[in-house]
Each structure stands twice: as C-alpha cells, then as structure tokens.
mmCIF file of C-alpha atoms in Angstrom:
data_model
loop_
_atom_site.group_PDB
_atom_site.id
_atom_site.type_symbol
_atom_site.label_atom_id
_atom_site.label_comp_id
_atom_site.label_asym_id
_atom_site.label_seq_id
_atom_site.Cartn_x
_atom_site.Cartn_y
_atom_site.Cartn_z
ATOM 1 C CA UNK A 1 77.654 102.305 107.779
ATOM 2 C CA UNK A 2 76.064 105.061 109.685
ATOM 3 C CA UNK A 3 78.667 107.987 109.235
ATOM 4 C CA UNK A 4 81.436 105.787 108.290
ATOM 5 C CA UNK A 5 82.782 104.701 104.956
ATOM 6 C CA UNK A 6 85.804 102.338 103.821
ATOM 7 C CA UNK A 7 87.413 102.609 100.330
ATOM 8 C CA UNK A 8 89.548 100.138 99.101
ATOM 9 C CA UNK A 9 92.575 100.575 96.863
ATOM 10 C CA UNK A 10 93.990 97.334 95.571
ATOM 11 C CA UNK A 11 96.565 98.996 93.390
ATOM 12 C CA UNK A 12 98.008 101.037 96.375
ATOM 13 C CA UNK A 13 101.751 100.307 96.913
ATOM 14 C CA UNK A 14 103.174 100.973 100.422
ATOM 15 C CA UNK A 15 104.993 98.166 102.037
ATOM 16 C CA UNK A 16 103.445 99.166 105.505
ATOM 17 C CA UNK A 17 102.213 96.158 107.436
ATOM 18 C CA UNK A 18 100.395 98.247 110.216
ATOM 19 C CA UNK A 19 97.181 100.319 110.837
ATOM 20 C CA UNK A 20 97.607 103.846 110.918
ATOM 21 C CA UNK A 21 94.780 105.374 113.089
ATOM 22 C CA UNK A 22 94.435 109.188 111.724
ATOM 23 C CA UNK A 23 95.222 111.096 108.717
ATOM 24 C CA UNK A 24 98.501 109.761 107.794
ATOM 25 C CA UNK A 25 99.172 107.164 105.257
ATOM 26 C CA UNK A 26 102.546 105.775 104.039
ATOM 27 C CA UNK A 27 104.322 107.197 101.170
ATOM 28 C CA UNK A 28 106.637 104.286 100.664
ATOM 29 C CA UNK A 29 105.909 102.758 97.445
ATOM 30 C CA UNK A 30 108.287 99.676 97.538
ATOM 31 C CA UNK A 31 105.277 96.813 97.521
ATOM 32 C CA UNK A 32 103.636 97.180 94.425
ATOM 33 C CA UNK A 33 99.848 96.286 94.365
ATOM 34 C CA UNK A 34 99.932 95.371 97.965
ATOM 35 C CA UNK A 35 96.838 97.505 98.582
ATOM 36 C CA UNK A 36 95.006 99.251 101.254
ATOM 37 C CA UNK A 37 91.914 100.599 102.634
ATOM 38 C CA UNK A 38 90.852 103.991 103.908
ATOM 39 C CA UNK A 39 88.424 104.696 106.377
ATOM 40 C CA UNK A 40 86.490 108.050 106.445
ATOM 41 C CA UNK A 41 84.225 109.275 109.177
ATOM 42 C CA UNK A 42 81.725 112.161 109.139
ATOM 43 C CA UNK A 43 80.868 114.299 111.999
ATOM 44 C CA UNK A 44 78.017 116.962 111.153
ATOM 45 C CA UNK A 45 79.051 118.061 107.628
ATOM 46 C CA UNK A 46 82.973 117.259 108.047
ATOM 47 C CA UNK A 47 84.633 114.077 106.532
ATOM 48 C CA UNK A 48 87.969 113.241 107.992
ATOM 49 C CA UNK A 49 90.292 110.275 107.194
ATOM 50 C CA UNK A 50 89.924 108.115 110.439
ATOM 51 C CA UNK A 51 92.402 105.426 109.431
ATOM 52 C CA UNK A 52 94.716 103.551 106.953
ATOM 53 C CA UNK A 53 94.208 99.809 106.954
ATOM 54 C CA UNK A 54 96.962 97.570 105.645
ATOM 55 C CA UNK A 55 97.307 93.808 106.083
ATOM 56 C CA UNK A 56 99.636 92.484 108.705
ATOM 57 C CA UNK A 57 101.191 90.382 105.999
ATOM 58 C CA UNK A 58 101.297 92.922 103.099
ATOM 59 C CA UNK A 59 103.268 92.098 100.093
ATOM 60 C CA UNK A 60 103.543 92.952 96.517
ATOM 61 C CA UNK A 61 100.655 91.814 94.568
ATOM 62 C CA UNK A 62 98.171 90.893 97.081
ATOM 63 C CA UNK A 63 95.476 93.184 95.690
ATOM 64 C CA UNK A 64 94.331 93.945 99.474
ATOM 65 C CA UNK A 65 91.337 96.145 99.021
ATOM 66 C CA UNK A 66 90.083 94.760 95.850
ATOM 67 C CA UNK A 67 86.692 93.862 98.048
ATOM 68 C CA UNK A 68 85.592 95.624 100.998
ATOM 69 C CA UNK A 69 82.316 95.664 103.336
ATOM 70 C CA UNK A 70 81.377 97.508 106.482
ATOM 71 C CA UNK A 71 78.819 96.523 109.179
ATOM 72 C CA UNK A 72 78.602 99.089 112.153
ATOM 73 C CA UNK A 73 82.137 99.093 113.578
ATOM 74 C CA UNK A 74 83.706 95.978 111.642
ATOM 75 C CA UNK A 75 85.340 96.091 108.317
ATOM 76 C CA UNK A 76 86.414 92.954 106.165
ATOM 77 C CA UNK A 77 88.843 93.571 103.387
ATOM 78 C CA UNK A 78 89.666 90.963 100.750
ATOM 79 C CA UNK A 79 93.051 90.130 99.085
ATOM 80 C CA UNK A 80 92.496 87.715 96.557
ATOM 81 C CA UNK A 81 96.092 87.254 95.458
ATOM 82 C CA UNK A 82 97.486 86.658 98.775
ATOM 83 C CA UNK A 83 99.690 83.432 98.666
ATOM 84 C CA UNK A 84 99.602 81.984 102.188
ATOM 85 C CA UNK A 85 98.983 78.231 102.303
ATOM 86 C CA UNK A 86 97.307 78.567 105.776
ATOM 87 C CA UNK A 87 93.784 76.753 106.174
ATOM 88 C CA UNK A 88 92.732 78.147 109.408
ATOM 89 C CA UNK A 89 91.634 81.291 110.817
ATOM 90 C CA UNK A 90 94.021 83.350 112.935
ATOM 91 C CA UNK A 91 92.142 85.448 115.753
ATOM 92 C CA UNK A 92 94.446 88.584 116.493
ATOM 93 C CA UNK A 93 96.932 90.814 114.915
ATOM 94 C CA UNK A 94 99.062 88.292 113.012
ATOM 95 C CA UNK A 95 98.819 86.593 109.488
ATOM 96 C CA UNK A 96 100.953 83.868 107.656
ATOM 97 C CA UNK A 97 103.812 84.866 105.717
ATOM 98 C CA UNK A 98 104.154 81.683 103.753
ATOM 99 C CA UNK A 99 103.885 82.283 100.279
ATOM 100 C CA UNK A 100 103.548 78.595 98.843
ATOM 101 C CA UNK A 101 99.813 78.742 97.657
ATOM 102 C CA UNK A 102 99.962 81.574 94.927
ATOM 103 C CA UNK A 103 96.718 83.417 94.636
ATOM 104 C CA UNK A 104 94.896 81.555 97.259
ATOM 105 C CA UNK A 105 93.657 84.581 98.764
ATOM 106 C CA UNK A 106 92.456 85.942 102.093
ATOM 107 C CA UNK A 107 90.269 88.030 104.152
ATOM 108 C CA UNK A 108 91.024 90.249 106.844
ATOM 109 C CA UNK A 109 88.703 91.566 109.662
ATOM 110 C CA UNK A 110 89.056 95.002 111.390
ATOM 111 C CA UNK A 111 87.411 96.244 114.305
ATOM 112 C CA UNK A 112 86.884 99.945 115.662
ATOM 113 C CA UNK A 113 86.504 100.874 119.215
ATOM 114 C CA UNK A 114 85.785 104.461 119.746
ATOM 115 C CA UNK A 115 87.901 106.009 116.936
ATOM 116 C CA UNK A 116 90.721 103.191 117.021
ATOM 117 C CA UNK A 117 90.900 100.408 114.281
ATOM 118 C CA UNK A 118 92.488 97.210 115.102
ATOM 119 C CA UNK A 119 92.986 93.916 113.336
ATOM 120 C CA UNK A 120 90.567 91.365 114.851
ATOM 121 C CA UNK A 121 91.017 88.125 112.466
ATOM 122 C CA UNK A 122 92.788 86.709 109.418
ATOM 123 C CA UNK A 123 90.314 84.436 107.501
ATOM 124 C CA UNK A 124 91.574 81.672 105.148
ATOM 125 C CA UNK A 125 89.284 78.786 103.526
ATOM 126 C CA UNK A 126 89.461 75.493 105.287
ATOM 127 C CA UNK A 127 90.496 74.063 101.990
ATOM 128 C CA UNK A 128 92.586 77.123 100.536
ATOM 129 C CA UNK A 129 94.768 76.200 97.531
ATOM 130 C CA UNK A 130 96.512 78.341 94.835
ATOM 131 C CA UNK A 131 94.527 80.062 92.470
ATOM 132 C CA UNK A 132 91.146 79.920 94.627
ATOM 133 C CA UNK A 133 90.951 83.744 94.823
ATOM 134 C CA UNK A 134 89.369 83.699 98.269
ATOM 135 C CA UNK A 135 88.412 87.305 98.883
ATOM 136 C CA UNK A 136 87.537 88.161 95.491
ATOM 137 C CA UNK A 137 84.184 89.152 96.830
ATOM 138 C CA UNK A 138 83.174 90.053 100.501
ATOM 139 C CA UNK A 139 79.969 90.834 102.418
ATOM 140 C CA UNK A 140 79.326 91.303 106.155
ATOM 141 C CA UNK A 141 76.019 91.819 108.252
ATOM 142 C CA UNK A 142 76.198 91.757 111.753
ATOM 143 C CA UNK A 143 78.399 89.102 112.916
ATOM 144 C CA UNK A 144 78.185 87.010 109.673
ATOM 145 C CA UNK A 145 80.983 87.362 106.746
ATOM 146 C CA UNK A 146 80.521 85.800 103.414
ATOM 147 C CA UNK A 147 83.951 85.418 101.252
ATOM 148 C CA UNK A 148 83.724 84.392 97.713
ATOM 149 C CA UNK A 149 86.563 82.331 95.804
ATOM 150 C CA UNK A 150 85.702 82.317 92.201
ATOM 151 C CA UNK A 151 88.764 79.887 91.553
ATOM 152 C CA UNK A 152 87.996 77.303 94.065
ATOM 153 C CA UNK A 153 87.659 74.183 91.974
ATOM 154 C CA UNK A 154 85.539 71.591 94.274
ATOM 155 C CA UNK A 155 83.250 69.248 92.589
ATOM 156 C CA UNK A 156 80.904 69.437 95.687
ATOM 157 C CA UNK A 157 77.396 70.237 94.803
ATOM 158 C CA UNK A 158 75.831 70.437 98.387
ATOM 159 C CA UNK A 159 76.301 72.968 101.272
ATOM 160 C CA UNK A 160 78.664 71.915 103.949
ATOM 161 C CA UNK A 161 77.792 72.906 107.433
ATOM 162 C CA UNK A 162 80.956 72.867 109.303
ATOM 163 C CA UNK A 163 84.698 72.943 109.016
ATOM 164 C CA UNK A 164 85.732 71.537 105.685
ATOM 165 C CA UNK A 165 84.159 70.851 102.221
ATOM 166 C CA UNK A 166 84.308 67.491 101.050
ATOM 167 C CA UNK A 167 84.863 67.576 97.443
ATOM 168 C CA UNK A 168 87.816 67.034 95.503
ATOM 169 C CA UNK A 169 89.232 69.406 92.790
ATOM 170 C CA UNK A 170 87.242 67.993 89.765
ATOM 171 C CA UNK A 171 85.622 71.121 88.515
ATOM 172 C CA UNK A 172 88.118 73.855 87.623
ATOM 173 C CA UNK A 173 87.051 77.418 88.645
ATOM 174 C CA UNK A 174 83.495 76.378 89.932
ATOM 175 C CA UNK A 175 83.849 78.649 92.580
ATOM 176 C CA UNK A 176 82.555 78.583 96.168
ATOM 177 C CA UNK A 177 81.336 81.088 98.999
#
C-alpha cells in the first residue's frame, strides 16, 4: 500500500508476543510455527524494515502470517490455527490465551501512526469453533475487513447482517466469510 509492504511468515518460530518497531526481530526460536509478519517501508529508493509484528498471544502452531492484507496504515494478519474459544472482538492490545478450540483461527489488526505500529484489535468469528480456520484468507479495503473460514460448518444458506449466524453445523467444511 503506497510505499509500504507486509510479508507474512507463518513458519517463523519466535516466542515473542510484542511488536518490535524498527529493524530488530527476535532470534528466540522456541515457539515453532507461531508465525510473524514483517513490515518494510520505502523512502525514495531505499527500503528499510519498519516493524516486526507478532500476535499478543503467539503460540506454537498458530501460523500467524499465513494471510496478510494492508490498506493505507492498517494491516490485518490471519492465524488460522489459533486455538482460542473466544467469540467476540477485543479492541486493544490483548488477545485470549484460552486454547480449547483447536484451529478455530483469529485475525489481528495493526495500525500505524507515524512510523509506530500498534495492535488495534483481535478478531474472532461470533460462532467460532474448533477447525473453522478463521483467518485462512483475509482482505482489507479502507475500514472494511473480510475474513475467510474454510472449515466453518454452518448449513446456513443466506447472508446474516448483524452479530451471529443462525445456521447449525450440518454442512462440514462448507466455509464462510
């Protein structure tokens, strides 16, 4: 977006749970496949590493960075194997560490002010369940974020405008957005 790019690295192994603004990234590799995203910015003809993004609840096997999307000063990063059973959005810098919904998935929103990146939100589907893979695909345009969940199993065949889908899990792996 403009002079900035984001690159996801779902197999990155750092156990870091904070954002690093600047050129340094963690060298601790004790959280296999936790994932990361790297932000690069161009000034004239020179590219620099602007930030190293990690989920505030990063754990082994989350695959944070499998999907990334950027619009202006906002980045969304998917972690489709994240395992929280949370079914609400958390605005701010925290995220659930409950791991009772294996592979439910999550998406994380980061916003830049000047050259500083912060964690703005932790997104979960309102009907999040294990194996939904919420965050397998992501796109952002302006203030609208779309998150795919290829394992979601609702048998609903209509669009829901509002908080929660109304179908029941009768269509294994049907998927949803």
